[in-house]
PDB file of C-alpha atoms and ligand atoms in Angstrom:
ATOM      1  CA  MET K1325       5.230 -44.683 -39.470  1.00  0.00           C
ATOM      2  CA  PHE K1326       5.783 -40.959 -39.798  1.00  0.00           C
ATOM      3  CA  ALA K1327       2.246 -40.165 -40.402  1.00  0.00           C
ATOM      4  CA  THR K1328       1.470 -43.203 -36.542  1.00  0.00           C
ATOM      5  CA  ALA K1329       4.622 -40.821 -34.468  1.00  0.00           C
ATOM      6  CA  GLY K1330       3.369 -37.401 -36.269  1.00  0.00           C
ATOM      7  CA  ARG K1331      -0.470 -39.034 -34.571  1.00  0.00           C
ATOM      8  CA  LEU K1332       0.806 -39.451 -31.030  1.00  0.00           C
ATOM      9  CA  ALA K1333       3.148 -36.270 -31.296  1.00  0.00           C
ATOM     10  CA  GLY K1334       0.487 -34.832 -31.839  1.00  0.00           C
ATOM     11  CA  LYS K1335      -1.674 -35.891 -29.225  1.00  0.00           C
ATOM     12  CA  ARG K1336       0.909 -35.203 -26.224  1.00  0.00           C
ATOM     13  CA  LEU K1337       0.814 -31.973 -27.795  1.00  0.00           C
ATOM     14  CA  PHE K1338      -2.675 -31.508 -27.021  1.00  0.00           C
ATOM     15  CA  GLU K1339      -1.875 -33.786 -23.714  1.00  0.00           C
ATOM     16  CA  ILE K1340       0.576 -31.223 -23.272  1.00  0.00           C
ATOM     17  CA  ARG K1341      -2.259 -28.367 -24.321  1.00  0.00           C
ATOM     18  CA  GLN K1342      -4.978 -28.768 -22.149  1.00  0.00           C
ATOM     19  CA  ILE K1343      -2.685 -29.124 -19.213  1.00  0.00           C
ATOM     20  CA  PHE K1344      -1.187 -26.016 -19.167  1.00  0.00           C
ATOM     21  CA  ALA K1345      -4.794 -25.226 -19.453  1.00  0.00           C
ATOM     22  CA  GLN K1346      -6.000 -26.319 -16.484  1.00  0.00           C
ATOM     23  CA  SER K1347      -3.510 -24.981 -14.755  1.00  0.00           C
ATOM     24  CA  HIS K1348      -3.854 -21.833 -16.142  1.00  0.00           C
ATOM     25  CA  HIS K1349      -7.710 -22.145 -14.801  1.00  0.00           C
ATOM     26  CA  GLN K1350      -6.830 -23.220 -11.851  1.00  0.00           C
ATOM     27  CA  LEU K1351      -4.721 -20.606 -11.089  1.00  0.00           C
ATOM     28  CA  GLN K1352      -7.045 -18.186 -12.344  1.00  0.00           C
ATOM     29  CA  ALA K1353      -9.510 -19.422  -9.437  1.00  0.00           C
ATOM     30  CA  ARG K1354      -6.975 -19.215  -6.767  1.00  0.00           C
ATOM     31  CA  SER K1355      -6.101 -15.463  -8.108  1.00  0.00           C
ATOM     32  CA  SER K1356      -9.697 -13.683  -6.793  1.00  0.00           C
ATOM     33  CA  ALA K1357      -9.430 -15.844  -3.187  1.00  0.00           C
ATOM     34  CA  PHE K1358      -5.801 -15.479  -2.632  1.00  0.00           C
ATOM     35  CA  ARG K1359      -3.994 -12.449  -2.747  1.00  0.00           C
ATOM     36  CA  PHE K1360      -0.792 -12.173  -5.789  1.00  0.00           C
ATOM     37  CA  PHE K1361      -0.252  -8.849  -5.651  1.00  0.00           C
ATOM     38  CA  SER K1362      -0.204  -5.375  -3.419  1.00  0.00           C
ATOM     39  CA  THR K1363      -0.637  -3.179  -6.069  1.00  0.00           C
ATOM     40  CA  ALA K1364      -2.965  -2.079  -8.501  1.00  0.00           C
ATOM     41  CA  LEU K1365      -1.249  -1.729 -11.943  1.00  0.00           C
ATOM     42  CA  ASN K1366       2.162  -3.242 -11.964  1.00  0.00           C
ATOM     43  CA  TYR K1367       1.906  -1.311 -16.105  1.00  0.00           C
ATOM     44  CA  HIS K1368       1.003   1.760 -17.342  1.00  0.00           C
ATOM     45  CA  ILE K1369      -1.771   2.222 -19.931  1.00  0.00           C
ATOM     46  CA  ASP K1370      -3.012   5.409 -21.531  1.00  0.00           C
ATOM     47  CA  SER K1371      -5.926   6.459 -20.651  1.00  0.00           C
ATOM     48  CA  PRO K1372      -8.215   9.770 -21.162  1.00  0.00           C
ATOM     49  CA  ASP K1373      -7.074  10.718 -17.342  1.00  0.00           C
ATOM     50  CA  ASN K1374      -3.609   9.182 -17.128  1.00  0.00           C
ATOM     51  CA  ASN K1375      -1.425  10.070 -20.356  1.00  0.00           C
ATOM     52  CA  PRO K1376       1.675  12.022 -20.798  1.00  0.00           C
ATOM     53  CA  HIS K1377      -0.559  15.041 -22.419  1.00  0.00           C
ATOM     54  CA  VAL K1378      -2.392  15.816 -19.045  1.00  0.00           C
ATOM     55  CA  PRO K1379      -0.880  19.154 -17.938  1.00  0.00           C
ATOM     56  CA  PHE K1380       0.263  18.472 -14.516  1.00  0.00           C
ATOM     57  CA  ASP K1381       2.528  21.202 -12.250  1.00  0.00           C
ATOM     58  CA  PHE K1382       2.992  21.460  -8.701  1.00  0.00           C
ATOM     59  CA  THR K1383       1.077  24.496  -7.473  1.00  0.00           C
ATOM     60  CA  ASP K1384       2.746  27.178  -5.719  1.00  0.00           C
ATOM     61  CA  ALA K1385       3.142  26.865  -2.502  1.00  0.00           C
ATOM     62  CA  ASN K1386       4.730  22.980  -3.739  1.00  0.00           C
ATOM     63  CA  LYS K1387       6.941  24.449  -5.918  1.00  0.00           C
ATOM     64  CA  GLU K1388       8.000  25.472  -2.855  1.00  0.00           C
ATOM     65  CA  ARG K1389       8.533  22.769  -1.323  1.00  0.00           C
ATOM     66  CA  ALA K1390      10.209  20.886  -4.096  1.00  0.00           C
ATOM     67  CA  LYS K1391      12.629  23.581  -3.165  1.00  0.00           C
ATOM     68  CA  GLU K1392      13.108  23.327  -0.404  1.00  0.00           C
ATOM     69  CA  ILE K1393      13.240  19.232  -0.772  1.00  0.00           C
ATOM     70  CA  LEU K1394      15.851  19.130  -3.169  1.00  0.00           C
ATOM     71  CA  SER K1395      18.200  21.290  -1.251  1.00  0.00           C
ATOM     72  CA  HIS K1396      18.487  18.951   1.394  1.00  0.00           C
ATOM     73  CA  TYR K1397      20.850  16.800  -1.444  1.00  0.00           C
ATOM     74  CA  PRO K1398      23.799  17.988  -2.942  1.00  0.00           C
ATOM     75  CA  SER K1399      23.107  20.116  -6.668  1.00  0.00           C
ATOM     76  CA  ASN K1400      24.304  17.659  -8.927  1.00  0.00           C
ATOM     77  CA  TYR K1401      22.023  14.531  -6.799  1.00  0.00           C
ATOM     78  CA  LYS K1402      19.629  16.217  -7.490  1.00  0.00           C
ATOM     79  CA  GLN K1403      18.289  12.765  -7.987  1.00  0.00           C
ATOM     80  CA  SER K1404      17.864  11.947  -4.720  1.00  0.00           C
ATOM     81  CA  ALA K1405      14.678  14.084  -4.184  1.00  0.00           C
ATOM     82  CA  VAL K1406      12.706  11.787  -6.229  1.00  0.00           C
ATOM     83  CA  ILE K1407      11.121   9.831  -3.418  1.00  0.00           C
ATOM     84  CA  PRO K1408       9.574  13.320  -1.740  1.00  0.00           C
ATOM     85  CA  LEU K1409       8.983  14.411  -4.858  1.00  0.00           C
ATOM     86  CA  LEU K1410       6.789  11.556  -5.462  1.00  0.00           C
ATOM     87  CA  ASP K1411       5.461  11.215  -2.324  1.00  0.00           C
ATOM     88  CA  LEU K1412       4.513  15.829  -2.359  1.00  0.00           C
ATOM     89  CA  ALA K1413       3.069  14.881  -5.972  1.00  0.00           C
ATOM     90  CA  GLN K1414       1.028  11.736  -4.266  1.00  0.00           C
ATOM     91  CA  GLN K1415      -0.269  14.508  -2.705  1.00  0.00           C
ATOM     92  CA  GLN K1416      -1.222  17.305  -4.183  1.00  0.00           C
ATOM     93  CA  HIS K1417      -3.196  15.004  -6.729  1.00  0.00           C
ATOM     94  CA  GLY K1418      -5.549  13.108  -4.728  1.00  0.00           C
ATOM     95  CA  GLY K1419      -3.427  10.497  -3.268  1.00  0.00           C
ATOM     96  CA  TRP K1420      -2.126   9.301  -7.073  1.00  0.00           C
ATOM     97  CA  ILE K1421       0.265   9.636  -9.514  1.00  0.00           C
ATOM     98  CA  PRO K1422      -0.630  10.201 -12.940  1.00  0.00           C
ATOM     99  CA  VAL K1423       2.254   9.901 -15.565  1.00  0.00           C
ATOM    100  CA  SER K1424       2.482  13.479 -16.066  1.00  0.00           C
ATOM    101  CA  ALA K1425       3.849  14.076 -12.566  1.00  0.00           C
ATOM    102  CA  MET K1426       6.704  12.184 -13.429  1.00  0.00           C
ATOM    103  CA  ASP K1427       7.425  13.388 -16.011  1.00  0.00           C
ATOM    104  CA  ALA K1428       7.551  16.985 -14.832  1.00  0.00           C
ATOM    105  CA  ILE K1429       9.136  15.555 -11.631  1.00  0.00           C
ATOM    106  CA  ALA K1430      12.216  13.795 -14.080  1.00  0.00           C
ATOM    107  CA  LYS K1431      12.397  17.839 -15.606  1.00  0.00           C
ATOM    108  CA  ILE K1432      13.202  18.899 -12.005  1.00  0.00           C
ATOM    109  CA  ILE K1433      15.218  16.583 -10.521  1.00  0.00           C
ATOM    110  CA  GLU K1434      17.048  16.326 -14.623  1.00  0.00           C
ATOM    111  CA  VAL K1435      17.188  12.606 -15.358  1.00  0.00           C
ATOM    112  CA  ALA K1436      15.039  10.507 -18.298  1.00  0.00           C
ATOM    113  CA  PRO K1437      11.373  10.409 -17.118  1.00  0.00           C
ATOM    114  CA  ILE K1438      12.079   6.362 -17.480  1.00  0.00           C
ATOM    115  CA  ARG K1439      15.106   6.732 -13.680  1.00  0.00           C
ATOM    116  CA  VAL K1440      11.477   8.434 -12.414  1.00  0.00           C
ATOM    117  CA  TYR K1441       8.718   5.135 -13.599  1.00  0.00           C
ATOM    118  CA  GLU K1442      11.330   2.710 -12.391  1.00  0.00           C
ATOM    119  CA  VAL K1443      11.527   4.334  -8.619  1.00  0.00           C
ATOM    120  CA  ALA K1444       7.046   4.832  -8.335  1.00  0.00           C
ATOM    121  CA  THR K1445       6.704   1.127  -9.829  1.00  0.00           C
ATOM    122  CA  PHE K1446       9.045  -0.356  -6.532  1.00  0.00           C
ATOM    123  CA  TYR K1447       7.536   1.494  -3.954  1.00  0.00           C
ATOM    124  CA  SER K1448       2.917  -0.233  -3.632  1.00  0.00           C
ATOM    125  CA  MET K1449       3.053   3.071  -1.333  1.00  0.00           C
ATOM    126  CA  PHE K1450       2.748   4.962  -4.756  1.00  0.00           C
ATOM    127  CA  ASN K1451      -0.233   4.883  -6.197  1.00  0.00           C
ATOM    128  CA  ARG K1452      -0.301   5.272 -10.527  1.00  0.00           C
ATOM    129  CA  THR K1453      -4.485   4.374 -10.041  1.00  0.00           C
ATOM    130  CA  LYS K1454      -6.929   6.870  -8.901  1.00  0.00           C
ATOM    131  CA  VAL K1455      -7.720   5.490  -5.098  1.00  0.00           C
ATOM    132  CA  GLY K1456     -10.009   7.233  -3.101  1.00  0.00           C
ATOM    133  CA  LYS K1457      -9.804  10.242  -0.113  1.00  0.00           C
ATOM    134  CA  TYR K1458      -9.669   8.030   2.641  1.00  0.00           C
ATOM    135  CA  HIS K1459      -7.712   4.482   1.093  1.00  0.00           C
ATOM    136  CA  LEU K1460      -7.248   1.798   3.285  1.00  0.00           C
ATOM    137  CA  LEU K1461      -4.645   0.181   3.362  1.00  0.00           C
ATOM    138  CA  VAL K1462      -5.163  -3.755   4.905  1.00  0.00           C
ATOM    139  CA  CYS K1463      -2.056  -5.816   6.580  1.00  0.00           C
ATOM    140  CA  GLY K1464      -1.520  -8.848   4.272  1.00  0.00           C
ATOM    141  CA  THR K1465       1.475 -10.674   6.064  1.00  0.00           C
ATOM    142  CA  THR K1466       1.346 -12.891   8.939  1.00  0.00           C
ATOM    143  CA  PRO K1467       1.193 -12.120  11.513  1.00  0.00           C
ATOM    144  CA  CYS K1468      -1.775  -9.702  10.988  1.00  0.00           C
ATOM    145  CA  MET K1469      -3.298 -13.031   8.050  1.00  0.00           C
ATOM    146  CA  ILE K1470      -3.019 -15.290  11.682  1.00  0.00           C
ATOM    147  CA  ARG K1471      -5.135 -12.571  13.515  1.00  0.00           C
ATOM    148  CA  GLY K1472      -7.404 -11.995  10.752  1.00  0.00           C
ATOM    149  CA  SER K1473      -7.055  -9.569   8.169  1.00  0.00           C
ATOM    150  CA  ARG K1474      -8.721 -11.338   5.671  1.00  0.00           C
ATOM    151  CA  GLU K1475     -12.016 -11.247   6.979  1.00  0.00           C
ATOM    152  CA  ILE K1476     -11.083  -7.545   7.889  1.00  0.00           C
ATOM    153  CA  GLU K1477     -10.517  -6.724   4.157  1.00  0.00           C
ATOM    154  CA  GLU K1478     -13.691  -9.127   3.237  1.00  0.00           C
ATOM    155  CA  SER K1479     -15.875  -6.836   5.878  1.00  0.00           C
ATOM    156  CA  LEU K1480     -14.623  -3.669   4.125  1.00  0.00           C
ATOM    157  CA  LEU K1481     -14.782  -4.311   0.866  1.00  0.00           C
ATOM    158  CA  LYS K1482     -18.235  -5.674   1.027  1.00  0.00           C
ATOM    159  CA  HIS K1483     -19.862  -2.593   3.362  1.00  0.00           C
ATOM    160  CA  LEU K1484     -18.215  -0.397   1.101  1.00  0.00           C
ATOM    161  CA  GLY K1485     -19.097  -2.768  -2.186  1.00  0.00           C
ATOM    162  CA  VAL K1486     -15.959  -2.588  -4.050  1.00  0.00           C
ATOM    163  CA  LYS K1487     -12.929  -4.783  -5.414  1.00  0.00           C
ATOM    164  CA  ARG K1488      -9.920  -4.828  -3.543  1.00  0.00           C
ATOM    165  CA  ASN K1489      -8.053  -1.365  -5.215  1.00  0.00           C
ATOM    166  CA  GLU K1490     -11.388   0.415  -6.536  1.00  0.00           C
ATOM    167  CA  VAL K1491     -12.898   3.242  -5.527  1.00  0.00           C
ATOM    168  CA  THR K1492     -15.971   4.080  -4.499  1.00  0.00           C
ATOM    169  CA  LYS K1493     -18.720   6.044  -6.670  1.00  0.00           C
ATOM    170  CA  ASP K1494     -18.834   8.614  -4.399  1.00  0.00           C
ATOM    171  CA  GLY K1495     -15.257   8.593  -4.275  1.00  0.00           C
ATOM    172  CA  MET K1496     -14.557   8.501  -0.590  1.00  0.00           C
ATOM    173  CA  PHE K1497     -12.639   5.471   0.168  1.00  0.00           C
ATOM    174  CA  SER K1498     -10.496   2.621  -1.852  1.00  0.00           C
ATOM    175  CA  VAL K1499      -9.369  -0.744  -0.233  1.00  0.00           C
ATOM    176  CA  GLY K1500      -5.801  -1.919  -1.101  1.00  0.00           C
ATOM    177  CA  GLU K1501      -2.995  -4.439   0.075  1.00  0.00           C
ATOM    178  CA  MET K1502       0.281  -3.443   2.289  1.00  0.00           C
ATOM    179  CA  GLU K1503       3.326  -5.413   3.701  1.00  0.00           C
ATOM    180  CA  CYS K1504       3.929  -5.559   6.744  1.00  0.00           C
ATOM    181  CA  MET K1505       4.033  -1.867   8.611  1.00  0.00           C
ATOM    182  CA  GLY K1506       6.461  -3.152  11.921  1.00  0.00           C
ATOM    183  CA  CYS K1507       2.699  -3.038  13.876  1.00  0.00           C
ATOM    184  CA  CYS K1508       2.386  -6.862  14.492  1.00  0.00           C
ATOM    185  CA  VAL K1509       2.587  -6.448  17.717  1.00  0.00           C
ATOM    186  CA  ASN K1510      -1.084  -5.422  17.779  1.00  0.00           C
ATOM    187  CA  ALA K1511      -2.221  -7.481  14.593  1.00  0.00           C
ATOM    188  CA  PRO K1512      -3.898  -6.797  12.631  1.00  0.00           C
ATOM    189  CA  MET K1513      -3.977  -3.504  11.673  1.00  0.00           C
ATOM    190  CA  ILE K1514      -5.095  -1.359   9.108  1.00  0.00           C
ATOM    191  CA  THR K1515      -3.373   1.782   8.067  1.00  0.00           C
ATOM    192  CA  VAL K1516      -5.904   5.134   6.007  1.00  0.00           C
ATOM    193  CA  ALA K1517      -3.897   7.573   3.619  1.00  0.00           C
ATOM    194  CA  ASP K1518      -6.384  10.572   3.761  1.00  0.00           C
ATOM    195  CA  TYR K1519      -5.924  12.875   0.458  1.00  0.00           C
ATOM    196  CA  SER K1520      -9.198  14.391   1.256  1.00  0.00           C
ATOM    197  CA  LYS K1521      -7.881  17.589   2.296  1.00  0.00           C
ATOM    198  CA  GLY K1522      -4.098  17.169  -0.105  1.00  0.00           C
ATOM    199  CA  SER K1523      -0.031  18.179   0.931  1.00  0.00           C
ATOM    200  CA  GLU K1524      -1.639  20.675   3.505  1.00  0.00           C
ATOM    201  CA  GLY K1525      -3.100  18.325   5.493  1.00  0.00           C
ATOM    202  CA  TYR K1526      -2.451  14.473   4.572  1.00  0.00           C
ATOM    203  CA  THR K1527      -1.988  11.870   7.425  1.00  0.00           C
ATOM    204  CA  TYR K1528      -1.110   7.963   7.328  1.00  0.00           C
ATOM    205  CA  ASN K1529      -2.011   6.881   9.830  1.00  0.00           C
ATOM    206  CA  TYR K1530      -2.851   3.380  12.052  1.00  0.00           C
ATOM    207  CA  TYR K1531      -5.440   1.711  13.489  1.00  0.00           C
ATOM    208  CA  GLU K1532      -4.658  -1.528  15.268  1.00  0.00           C
ATOM    209  CA  ASP K1533      -5.762  -4.534  17.309  1.00  0.00           C
ATOM    210  CA  VAL K1534      -8.655  -3.974  15.000  1.00  0.00           C
ATOM    211  CA  THR K1535     -11.824  -6.346  13.688  1.00  0.00           C
ATOM    212  CA  PRO K1536     -14.741  -6.548  11.012  1.00  0.00           C
ATOM    213  CA  LYS K1537     -16.895  -5.094  12.602  1.00  0.00           C
ATOM    214  CA  ARG K1538     -14.313  -1.755  14.246  1.00  0.00           C
ATOM    215  CA  VAL K1539     -12.991  -1.355  10.961  1.00  0.00           C
ATOM    216  CA  ILE K1540     -16.625  -0.211   9.899  1.00  0.00           C
ATOM    217  CA  GLU K1541     -17.326   1.803  11.631  1.00  0.00           C
ATOM    218  CA  ILE K1542     -13.857   3.648  11.366  1.00  0.00           C
ATOM    219  CA  VAL K1543     -15.083   4.069   7.855  1.00  0.00           C
ATOM    220  CA  GLU K1544     -18.242   5.867   9.142  1.00  0.00           C
ATOM    221  CA  MET K1545     -16.194   8.552  11.322  1.00  0.00           C
ATOM    222  CA  LEU K1546     -13.994   9.498   8.741  1.00  0.00           C
ATOM    223  CA  ARG K1547     -17.046   8.892   6.469  1.00  0.00           C
ATOM    224  CA  LYS K1548     -18.858  12.278   8.796  1.00  0.00           C
ATOM    225  CA  GLY K1549     -15.711  13.273   8.892  1.00  0.00           C
ATOM    226  CA  GLU K1550     -14.481  12.531  12.614  1.00  0.00           C
ATOM    227  CA  ALA K1551     -11.494  11.813  13.886  1.00  0.00           C
ATOM    228  CA  PRO K1552     -11.228   8.243  14.768  1.00  0.00           C
ATOM    229  CA  PRO K1553      -8.704   7.587  17.481  1.00  0.00           C
ATOM    230  CA  VAL K1554      -5.959   6.281  16.042  1.00  0.00           C
ATOM    231  CA  GLY K1555      -3.524   2.771  17.817  1.00  0.00           C
ATOM    232  CA  THR K1556      -4.842   0.412  19.357  1.00  0.00           C
ATOM    233  CA  GLN K1557      -8.675   0.397  19.327  1.00  0.00           C
ATOM    234  CA  ASN K1558      -8.558  -2.707  22.007  1.00  0.00           C
ATOM    235  CA  PRO K1559      -9.224  -1.112  25.177  1.00  0.00           C
ATOM    236  CA  LEU K1560      -7.970  -3.405  27.612  1.00  0.00           C
ATOM    237  CA  ARG K1561      -4.843  -2.668  25.828  1.00  0.00           C
ATOM    238  CA  LYS K1562      -2.267   0.514  26.469  1.00  0.00           C
ATOM    239  CA  LYS K1563       0.003   1.429  23.607  1.00  0.00           C
ATOM    240  CA  SER K1564       1.829  -1.375  22.419  1.00  0.00           C
ATOM    241  CA  GLY K1565       1.980  -3.301  26.002  1.00  0.00           C
ATOM    242  CA  PRO K1566       0.141  -6.863  27.377  1.00  0.00           C
ATOM    243  CA  ALA K1567      -3.353  -6.466  26.555  1.00  0.00           C
ATOM    244  CA  GLY K1568      -5.169  -6.659  30.125  1.00  0.00           C
ATOM    245  CA  GLY K1569      -2.036  -5.539  32.372  1.00  0.00           C
ATOM    246  CA  ASN K1570       1.709  -7.102  32.097  1.00  0.00           C
ATOM    247  CA  THR K1571       2.129 -10.801  32.834  1.00  0.00           C
ATOM    248  CA  THR K1572       5.580 -10.626  33.385  1.00  0.00           C
ATOM    249  CA  LEU K1573       7.763  -7.879  35.362  1.00  0.00           C
ATOM    250  CA  LEU K1574       5.649  -7.136  37.519  1.00  0.00           C
ATOM    251  CA  GLY K1575       7.715  -5.318  39.961  1.00  0.00           C
ATOM    252  CA  GLU K1576      10.407  -3.365  40.748  1.00  0.00           C
ATOM    253  CA  PRO K1577      13.549  -5.024  38.503  1.00  0.00           C
ATOM    254  CA  LYS K1578      16.080  -6.115  40.689  1.00  0.00           C
ATOM    255  CA  PRO K1579      19.906  -4.649  40.309  1.00  0.00           C
ATOM    256  CA  PRO K1580      22.671  -6.413  38.825  1.00  0.00           C
ATOM    257  CA  PRO K1581      24.875  -7.847  41.224  1.00  0.00           C
ATOM    258  CA  CYS K1582      27.562  -6.015  43.231  1.00  0.00           C
ATOM    259  CA  ARG K1583      30.610  -7.508  45.403  1.00  0.00           C
ATOM    260  CA  ASP K1584      30.307  -5.686  48.652  1.00  0.00           C
ATOM    261  CA  LEU K1585      33.018  -3.065  47.152  1.00  0.00           C
ATOM    262  CA  ASP K1586      33.828  -2.296  51.627  1.00  0.00           C
ATOM    263  CA  ALA K1587      34.660  -6.298  52.180  1.00  0.00           C
ATOM    264  CA  CYS K1588      36.990  -6.140  50.015  1.00  0.00           C
TER     265      CYS K1588
HETATM  266  S1  FES D1078       2.086  -8.385   9.689  1.00  0.00           S
HETATM  267 FE1  FES D1078       1.102  -6.341  10.351  1.00  0.00          FE
HETATM  268  S2  FES D1078       1.853  -5.476  10.908  1.00  0.00           S
HETATM  269 FE2  FES D1078       3.697  -5.894  10.881  1.00  0.00          FE
END
């Protein structure tokens, strides 16, 4: 009897394992087609160019900027400067923050390194792996998704011959995903973080109302060192107004009704 029960339990265990394996394969298959994460990496693994022994120091100019940043906070609240200092390190270091930069920042603000790691890993605008000189971020949140952000990302990845968060061989471009950037009115949109000129010339520009064709044109303009016009790419739209002009509120607004005080 015990042998039969054991065989049944073993068979059931085998079936459960099969179900888990199938679900795992289905998830893996789905993960290549669906968006799950906007960050390239959620953990750190030492590599030859990213480990605590790779030296990092702010440039003299950025040391001055760091001092200026710290002066915004009381001397016993230096840790409040962690985000602007991470941002400065990222701009100086070609768009990404190695672990040694986080350690250097921890020393400056006098906290344990983990306090800096936990901030850098929380915010997806901090890149902890290499990005291109131009890091193209496609908004993947619902309004942009409904308006075609997946086609835009596909168009960029295909044109540049990379996967998401991979850098092109010439180091010029990488494509990532960002969540809503507050520009849904002109969806779909991408932003371009330009790290090509270090912290002095860093820009972070929005390109709105983009199409799969227009994003390629933007990429090619950037490649040639040109500056594509930022904002809406729809010639029929002015800033965030309705494309083609107003459809309501066409005349002068009526003033609110008011009693004739003389008649009172
Ligand atoms: S959903 Fe894309 S900017 Fe808001």
